[in-house]
Amino acid sequence: MQPMNPDNSAEHFHRLAIPADQAGQRLDQTLARELPGISRTYLKKLFDHGDVRIAEAVVKPSMKLKGGELVEVHVPAPEPLAAVAEDIPLDILYEDDDIVVLNKRPGIVTHPSQGHQSGTLVNALLHHYADSLSGIGGVIRPGIVHRLDMDTSGCLVAAKNDPAHAGLMEQFMTREVEKIYIAITEGSPRPLSGTVEGNIGRSVRNRKLHTMMKSGGRRSLTRYETVENYGAVAVVECRLETGRTHQARVHLAHVGSPVLCDKDYGRRSVLTEGEVSRALSLYRHSEARGVFPPGGVVLDRQALHAARLSFRHPCRDERLSFEAPLPDDMVRVLAPFRQARDEMAAGK
């Protein structure tokens, strides 16, 4: 087999002589093993477009091999990305020649979409890594392999080249990646710890939102544990075993404790100083006393943070784990409750 062209802007041609010991195997499975720089998803697209051939004839992915065939795989040159590079600061937790792990700040969109053509994480990555971007998937782009919602902060990994992109994609697809989120919730879950499992799909009432479904949708699984409980608010750790859109937000709402200030799945869009004072009074005395003027806004985005991300390095045999500290706005929400907890424990 010819080595992969390191130039991500050029088309690639791979020629692979099938070994005799592969006789009886499916062609797509053999190519997936022999071409680790190409993801299974993109390999399927190449088959669909007639870019995999034997003796100049287009072949199917399910073809059974006899051994000795000469397979030609044509990977077209990636199309230029419409997004432009922008000098946007990045909070980098780790980087090497293959990957970069970021602490995404809240309020930034992961990649361009309708209504968000600029100011995204992709625009920032294009600026910082213009000469080492993954071209996998048919488009020149930073190797975005997963995403965080605009108002969710925390750990996010991106690939700098095609082999790294393919390796990370494979781990996300096979659920080898460990993802732990920290949420501040409205109220506490019922029960305080447990598992939420079921299918998630688009809501029939609002196609932009997702919901738990009795039939249809895709399987989802989250294990959660309440680590701090202040009555009106709680701190909940969520381990996402699957990666469905809005999964943690949908699951926490399902157990009666939506993410605090979640505009889509929660009961309020902002948290004010007056609401914090009232919640503190309830926590300290089991009843709210006095008048609580609204005051200023303490939080105006969903209190959800991707706190920990763990995966195998896609280009070497090493397990990596990263943690992103809780952002300042979530710390500000929790600070008075934690102070009250400590004072009550000390008998003050």
Tab-separated table of C-alpha atoms in Angstrom:
chain	number	residue	atom	x	y	z
A	1	MET	CA	0.000	0.000	0.000
A	2	GLN	CA	1.252	3.468	-0.801
A	3	PRO	CA	1.733	5.665	2.276
A	4	MET	CA	-0.868	8.319	3.008
A	5	ASN	CA	-0.081	11.656	1.453
A	6	PRO	CA	0.744	14.002	4.343
A	7	ASP	CA	-0.591	16.983	2.382
A	8	ASN	CA	-4.168	17.380	3.608
A	9	SER	CA	-5.001	19.658	0.648
A	10	ALA	CA	-4.246	17.025	-2.019
A	11	GLU	CA	-6.115	13.969	-3.253
A	12	HIS	CA	-4.844	10.567	-2.135
A	13	PHE	CA	-4.478	7.289	-4.038
A	14	HIS	CA	-4.054	4.070	-2.091
A	15	ARG	CA	-3.153	0.766	-3.757
A	16	LEU	CA	-3.425	-2.277	-1.545
A	17	ALA	CA	-2.588	-5.874	-2.440
A	18	ILE	CA	-4.899	-8.090	-0.378
A	19	PRO	CA	-2.932	-10.727	1.565
A	20	ALA	CA	-3.945	-14.365	1.164
A	21	ASP	CA	-4.925	-14.613	4.833
A	22	GLN	CA	-7.744	-12.116	4.214
A	23	ALA	CA	-9.629	-14.567	2.017
A	24	GLY	CA	-13.287	-14.713	3.039
A	25	GLN	CA	-13.224	-11.318	4.759
A	26	ARG	CA	-15.417	-8.380	3.761
A	27	LEU	CA	-13.620	-5.765	1.693
A	28	ASP	CA	-14.749	-2.798	3.853
A	29	GLN	CA	-13.565	-4.467	7.057
A	30	THR	CA	-10.151	-5.188	5.590
A	31	LEU	CA	-9.759	-1.645	4.277
A	32	ALA	CA	-10.780	-0.203	7.653
A	33	ARG	CA	-7.902	-2.126	9.250
A	34	GLU	CA	-5.368	-1.383	6.537
A	35	LEU	CA	-6.211	2.316	6.152
A	36	PRO	CA	-6.354	3.632	9.731
A	37	GLY	CA	-6.249	7.238	8.509
A	38	ILE	CA	-9.736	6.881	7.003
A	39	SER	CA	-12.759	6.607	9.276
A	40	ARG	CA	-15.389	3.934	8.675
A	41	THR	CA	-17.961	6.629	7.980
A	42	TYR	CA	-15.856	8.295	5.307
A	43	LEU	CA	-14.854	4.923	3.839
A	44	LYS	CA	-18.550	4.197	3.306
A	45	LYS	CA	-18.859	7.479	1.389
A	46	LEU	CA	-15.951	6.455	-0.837
A	47	PHE	CA	-17.731	3.172	-1.651
A	48	ASP	CA	-20.976	5.055	-2.329
A	49	HIS	CA	-19.209	7.419	-4.733
A	50	GLY	CA	-17.456	4.621	-6.627
A	51	ASP	CA	-13.992	5.564	-5.372
A	52	VAL	CA	-13.074	1.986	-4.386
A	53	ARG	CA	-12.210	-0.231	-7.348
A	54	ILE	CA	-10.663	-3.570	-8.263
A	55	ALA	CA	-9.380	-3.964	-11.844
A	56	GLU	CA	-11.012	-0.604	-12.623
A	57	ALA	CA	-14.441	-1.957	-11.633
A	58	VAL	CA	-16.492	-0.359	-8.844
A	59	VAL	CA	-16.960	-2.802	-5.971
A	60	LYS	CA	-19.310	-3.093	-3.003
A	61	PRO	CA	-18.217	-2.916	0.638
A	62	SER	CA	-19.704	-6.356	1.327
A	63	MET	CA	-17.579	-8.049	-1.350
A	64	LYS	CA	-15.921	-11.240	-0.064
A	65	LEU	CA	-12.210	-11.306	-0.722
A	66	LYS	CA	-10.322	-14.189	-2.301
A	67	GLY	CA	-6.843	-12.908	-1.514
A	68	GLY	CA	-4.419	-11.407	-4.029
A	69	GLU	CA	-6.761	-8.664	-5.314
A	70	LEU	CA	-5.279	-5.228	-5.994
A	71	VAL	CA	-7.611	-2.603	-4.507
A	72	GLU	CA	-7.430	1.049	-5.490
A	73	VAL	CA	-8.918	3.690	-3.196
A	74	HIS	CA	-9.265	7.257	-4.416
A	75	VAL	CA	-9.650	9.928	-1.727
A	76	PRO	CA	-10.660	13.209	-3.428
A	77	ALA	CA	-8.991	16.470	-2.477
A	78	PRO	CA	-10.926	18.143	0.345
A	79	GLU	CA	-13.156	21.048	-0.569
A	80	PRO	CA	-12.153	24.447	0.837
A	81	LEU	CA	-13.862	25.410	4.057
A	82	ALA	CA	-16.143	28.408	3.876
A	83	ALA	CA	-15.138	29.545	7.368
A	84	VAL	CA	-12.341	32.085	7.687
A	85	ALA	CA	-9.565	32.217	10.237
A	86	GLU	CA	-10.165	34.556	13.157
A	87	ASP	CA	-7.763	35.553	15.913
A	88	ILE	CA	-9.837	34.256	18.829
A	89	PRO	CA	-7.970	33.290	22.038
A	90	LEU	CA	-7.925	29.612	22.988
A	91	ASP	CA	-7.585	28.117	26.473
A	92	ILE	CA	-5.330	25.151	25.671
A	93	LEU	CA	-5.129	22.313	28.206
A	94	TYR	CA	-2.800	20.151	26.084
A	95	GLU	CA	-1.444	19.875	22.571
A	96	ASP	CA	1.050	17.888	20.513
A	97	ASP	CA	1.585	17.263	16.797
A	98	ASP	CA	-1.671	15.280	16.523
A	99	ILE	CA	-4.291	16.741	18.862
A	100	VAL	CA	-5.241	19.803	20.852
A	101	VAL	CA	-7.427	19.691	23.980
A	102	LEU	CA	-9.256	22.907	24.814
A	103	ASN	CA	-11.206	24.344	27.692
A	104	LYS	CA	-14.073	25.844	25.693
A	105	ARG	CA	-15.493	28.974	27.231
A	106	PRO	CA	-19.279	29.377	27.416
A	107	GLY	CA	-20.887	31.464	24.701
A	108	ILE	CA	-18.776	30.218	21.789
A	109	VAL	CA	-20.232	27.901	19.143
A	110	THR	CA	-18.160	24.844	18.188
A	111	HIS	CA	-18.487	25.148	14.409
A	112	PRO	CA	-20.173	27.467	11.878
A	113	SER	CA	-23.894	26.998	11.395
A	114	GLN	CA	-26.902	29.014	10.367
A	115	GLY	CA	-26.778	32.200	12.399
A	116	HIS	CA	-23.194	31.561	13.531
A	117	GLN	CA	-20.917	32.014	10.524
A	118	SER	CA	-18.097	33.619	12.514
A	119	GLY	CA	-16.699	33.722	16.014
A	120	THR	CA	-16.783	29.938	16.358
A	121	LEU	CA	-14.203	27.515	17.677
A	122	VAL	CA	-13.519	26.416	14.103
A	123	ASN	CA	-12.675	30.005	13.129
A	124	ALA	CA	-10.243	30.146	16.041
A	125	LEU	CA	-8.624	26.795	15.182
A	126	LEU	CA	-8.181	27.864	11.566
A	127	HIS	CA	-6.172	30.832	12.787
A	128	HIS	CA	-4.004	28.924	15.257
A	129	TYR	CA	-3.416	25.751	13.180
A	130	ALA	CA	-3.814	26.820	9.561
A	131	ASP	CA	-0.951	24.611	8.353
A	132	SER	CA	-1.959	21.395	10.102
A	133	LEU	CA	-5.661	20.835	9.669
A	134	SER	CA	-7.458	17.572	9.094
A	135	GLY	CA	-8.954	17.112	5.632
A	136	ILE	CA	-10.867	13.999	6.589
A	137	GLY	CA	-14.519	13.860	5.638
A	138	GLY	CA	-14.012	15.692	2.366
A	139	VAL	CA	-13.667	19.187	3.799
A	140	ILE	CA	-10.571	21.050	4.947
A	141	ARG	CA	-11.352	21.755	8.574
A	142	PRO	CA	-9.957	21.486	12.067
A	143	GLY	CA	-10.638	17.925	13.138
A	144	ILE	CA	-13.803	18.488	15.131
A	145	VAL	CA	-14.870	15.035	16.333
A	146	HIS	CA	-17.425	16.066	18.971
A	147	ARG	CA	-19.109	19.271	20.043
A	148	LEU	CA	-20.324	21.155	23.073
A	149	ASP	CA	-23.438	23.334	23.036
A	150	MET	CA	-22.773	27.066	22.762
A	151	ASP	CA	-23.466	27.750	26.443
A	152	THR	CA	-21.704	24.608	27.718
A	153	SER	CA	-18.094	25.031	28.799
A	154	GLY	CA	-15.234	22.600	29.284
A	155	CYS	CA	-13.058	19.927	27.696
A	156	LEU	CA	-13.092	19.462	23.929
A	157	VAL	CA	-10.536	17.647	21.753
A	158	ALA	CA	-9.758	18.405	18.100
A	159	ALA	CA	-7.460	16.589	15.658
A	160	LYS	CA	-4.653	18.222	13.713
A	161	ASN	CA	-4.326	15.538	11.033
A	162	ASP	CA	-6.278	12.747	9.351
A	163	PRO	CA	-4.906	9.742	11.320
A	164	ALA	CA	-5.638	11.497	14.602
A	165	HIS	CA	-9.125	12.440	13.417
A	166	ALA	CA	-9.898	8.873	12.373
A	167	GLY	CA	-8.567	7.455	15.646
A	168	LEU	CA	-10.613	9.821	17.778
A	169	MET	CA	-13.755	9.303	15.711
A	170	GLU	CA	-13.435	5.549	16.159
A	171	GLN	CA	-13.222	5.929	19.950
A	172	PHE	CA	-16.269	8.178	20.113
A	173	MET	CA	-18.227	5.749	17.930
A	174	THR	CA	-17.249	2.739	20.061
A	175	ARG	CA	-17.855	4.675	23.323
A	176	GLU	CA	-14.296	4.348	24.571
A	177	VAL	CA	-14.171	8.034	25.506
A	178	GLU	CA	-14.956	8.909	29.128
A	179	LYS	CA	-17.010	12.110	29.451
A	180	ILE	CA	-17.884	13.576	32.840
A	181	TYR	CA	-20.009	16.707	33.146
A	182	ILE	CA	-20.758	18.858	36.180
A	183	ALA	CA	-24.168	20.542	36.279
A	184	ILE	CA	-25.775	22.939	38.712
A	185	THR	CA	-29.434	21.944	38.675
A	186	GLU	CA	-32.740	23.504	39.666
A	187	GLY	CA	-33.661	21.396	42.657
A	188	SER	CA	-32.166	17.956	43.132
A	189	PRO	CA	-32.714	14.827	41.006
A	190	ARG	CA	-35.200	12.172	42.059
A	191	PRO	CA	-33.577	9.871	43.099
A	192	LEU	CA	-30.392	11.709	44.095
A	193	SER	CA	-28.222	9.217	42.189
A	194	GLY	CA	-29.051	6.749	39.479
A	195	THR	CA	-29.124	5.939	35.789
A	196	VAL	CA	-31.213	7.455	33.014
A	197	GLU	CA	-31.571	5.172	30.019
A	198	GLY	CA	-33.866	5.416	27.042
A	199	ASN	CA	-34.170	6.708	23.511
A	200	ILE	CA	-33.665	10.362	22.672
A	201	GLY	CA	-35.082	11.954	19.534
A	202	ARG	CA	-36.275	15.286	18.178
A	203	SER	CA	-39.337	16.766	19.842
A	204	VAL	CA	-42.444	16.808	17.647
A	205	ARG	CA	-43.398	20.157	19.229
A	206	ASN	CA	-40.071	21.866	18.576
A	207	ARG	CA	-37.651	20.281	16.103
A	208	LYS	CA	-34.737	22.201	17.607
A	209	LEU	CA	-35.183	20.390	20.913
A	210	HIS	CA	-34.857	16.743	21.937
A	211	THR	CA	-36.874	14.546	24.254
A	212	MET	CA	-37.124	11.062	25.743
A	213	MET	CA	-39.144	8.810	23.429
A	214	LYS	CA	-41.132	5.612	23.935
A	215	SER	CA	-40.269	4.488	20.403
A	216	GLY	CA	-37.862	5.707	17.751
A	217	GLY	CA	-34.896	7.928	18.474
A	218	ARG	CA	-31.490	6.638	19.556
A	219	ARG	CA	-30.400	4.857	22.724
A	220	SER	CA	-28.930	7.059	25.442
A	221	LEU	CA	-27.423	6.342	28.851
A	222	THR	CA	-26.265	8.692	31.609
A	223	ARG	CA	-25.131	7.739	35.123
A	224	TYR	CA	-25.500	10.613	37.565
A	225	GLU	CA	-24.699	11.365	41.203
A	226	THR	CA	-25.680	14.349	43.335
A	227	VAL	CA	-22.452	15.516	44.977
A	228	GLU	CA	-23.796	18.695	46.662
A	229	ASN	CA	-27.440	19.297	47.602
A	230	TYR	CA	-28.657	22.739	48.701
A	231	GLY	CA	-32.355	22.146	48.165
A	232	ALA	CA	-33.147	24.827	45.585
A	233	VAL	CA	-29.971	23.984	43.665
A	234	ALA	CA	-27.692	20.955	43.531
A	235	VAL	CA	-24.386	19.945	41.991
A	236	VAL	CA	-24.736	16.807	39.890
A	237	GLU	CA	-21.964	14.776	38.257
A	238	CYS	CA	-23.018	13.100	34.995
A	239	ARG	CA	-21.129	10.310	33.242
A	240	LEU	CA	-22.295	10.138	29.638
A	241	GLU	CA	-22.051	6.607	28.275
A	242	THR	CA	-23.496	7.750	24.922
A	243	GLY	CA	-23.227	11.055	23.083
A	244	ARG	CA	-26.672	12.198	21.993
A	245	THR	CA	-27.533	15.822	21.283
A	246	HIS	CA	-28.444	17.670	24.517
A	247	GLN	CA	-28.178	14.344	26.375
A	248	ALA	CA	-27.235	15.595	29.865
A	249	ARG	CA	-29.773	18.436	29.650
A	250	VAL	CA	-32.620	16.132	28.552
A	251	HIS	CA	-31.783	13.472	31.132
A	252	LEU	CA	-31.534	15.888	34.070
A	253	ALA	CA	-34.848	17.457	33.126
A	254	HIS	CA	-36.293	13.928	32.934
A	255	VAL	CA	-35.416	13.281	36.614
A	256	GLY	CA	-36.973	16.570	37.705
A	257	SER	CA	-33.853	18.722	38.007
A	258	PRO	CA	-33.155	20.619	34.789
A	259	VAL	CA	-29.833	22.367	34.389
A	260	LEU	CA	-29.995	25.769	36.073
A	261	CYS	CA	-30.803	28.571	33.577
A	262	ASP	CA	-31.339	26.125	30.719
A	263	LYS	CA	-33.480	28.236	28.386
A	264	ASP	CA	-34.727	25.174	26.487
A	265	TYR	CA	-35.315	22.496	29.122
A	266	GLY	CA	-35.412	24.437	32.393
A	267	ARG	CA	-37.825	26.651	34.315
A	268	ARG	CA	-35.844	29.923	34.254
A	269	SER	CA	-33.402	31.601	31.893
A	270	VAL	CA	-31.526	33.768	34.427
A	271	LEU	CA	-30.633	33.598	38.106
A	272	THR	CA	-30.696	36.867	40.086
A	273	GLU	CA	-29.129	37.885	43.365
A	274	GLY	CA	-32.597	37.953	44.950
A	275	GLU	CA	-33.271	34.358	43.897
A	276	VAL	CA	-29.919	33.290	45.372
A	277	SER	CA	-30.784	35.043	48.666
A	278	ARG	CA	-34.170	33.344	48.809
A	279	ALA	CA	-32.629	29.936	48.083
A	280	LEU	CA	-29.999	30.527	50.781
A	281	SER	CA	-32.703	31.409	53.287
A	282	LEU	CA	-34.542	28.203	52.466
A	283	TYR	CA	-31.351	26.212	52.811
A	284	ARG	CA	-30.436	27.728	56.179
A	285	HIS	CA	-33.860	27.914	57.825
A	286	SER	CA	-36.206	25.735	55.763
A	287	GLU	CA	-38.324	28.795	55.021
A	288	ALA	CA	-37.852	32.037	53.103
A	289	ARG	CA	-37.923	35.122	55.291
A	290	GLY	CA	-38.076	38.786	54.346
A	291	VAL	CA	-38.185	40.517	50.991
A	292	PHE	CA	-35.733	39.617	48.273
A	293	PRO	CA	-35.310	42.361	45.646
A	294	PRO	CA	-34.275	40.959	42.257
A	295	GLY	CA	-30.815	42.520	42.255
A	296	GLY	CA	-28.321	41.832	39.504
A	297	VAL	CA	-28.043	38.764	37.292
A	298	VAL	CA	-25.757	36.068	38.705
A	299	LEU	CA	-26.098	33.538	35.854
A	300	ASP	CA	-27.622	33.808	32.382
A	301	ARG	CA	-26.556	30.576	30.690
A	302	GLN	CA	-27.042	26.880	31.336
A	303	ALA	CA	-24.812	25.781	34.231
A	304	LEU	CA	-23.268	22.782	32.476
A	305	HIS	CA	-19.534	22.093	32.264
A	306	ALA	CA	-17.595	19.274	30.565
A	307	ALA	CA	-15.253	18.745	33.492
A	308	ARG	CA	-13.307	15.642	32.437
A	309	LEU	CA	-12.379	13.970	29.148
A	310	SER	CA	-10.388	10.740	28.869
A	311	PHE	CA	-9.371	8.804	25.735
A	312	ARG	CA	-6.549	6.873	24.100
A	313	HIS	CA	-4.087	9.018	22.183
A	314	PRO	CA	-5.114	8.326	18.570
A	315	CYS	CA	-1.543	7.921	17.330
A	316	ARG	CA	0.193	6.158	20.202
A	317	ASP	CA	-0.699	3.638	22.907
A	318	GLU	CA	-1.289	6.003	25.824
A	319	ARG	CA	-4.374	6.842	27.862
A	320	LEU	CA	-4.869	10.569	28.394
A	321	SER	CA	-7.142	12.347	30.876
A	322	PHE	CA	-7.884	16.052	31.112
A	323	GLU	CA	-9.817	18.214	33.542
A	324	ALA	CA	-11.126	21.743	33.065
A	325	PRO	CA	-11.739	23.861	36.181
A	326	LEU	CA	-15.279	25.023	36.902
A	327	PRO	CA	-15.850	28.391	35.173
A	328	ASP	CA	-16.126	31.581	37.200
A	329	ASP	CA	-19.880	32.065	36.726
A	330	MET	CA	-20.697	28.604	38.099
A	331	VAL	CA	-18.270	29.156	40.995
A	332	ARG	CA	-20.057	32.434	41.822
A	333	VAL	CA	-23.401	30.648	41.991
A	334	LEU	CA	-22.088	27.973	44.341
A	335	ALA	CA	-19.886	30.141	46.579
A	336	PRO	CA	-22.617	31.427	48.965
A	337	PHE	CA	-24.175	27.972	49.307
A	338	ARG	CA	-20.823	26.376	50.085
A	339	GLN	CA	-20.077	29.109	52.614
A	340	ALA	CA	-23.455	28.555	54.282
A	341	ARG	CA	-22.835	24.783	54.354
A	342	ASP	CA	-19.458	25.249	56.028
A	343	GLU	CA	-20.825	27.748	58.552
A	344	MET	CA	-23.734	25.458	59.460
A	345	ALA	CA	-21.340	22.524	59.862
A	346	ALA	CA	-19.251	24.659	62.218
A	347	GLY	CA	-22.348	25.600	64.232
A	348	LYS	CA	-22.354	29.274	63.250
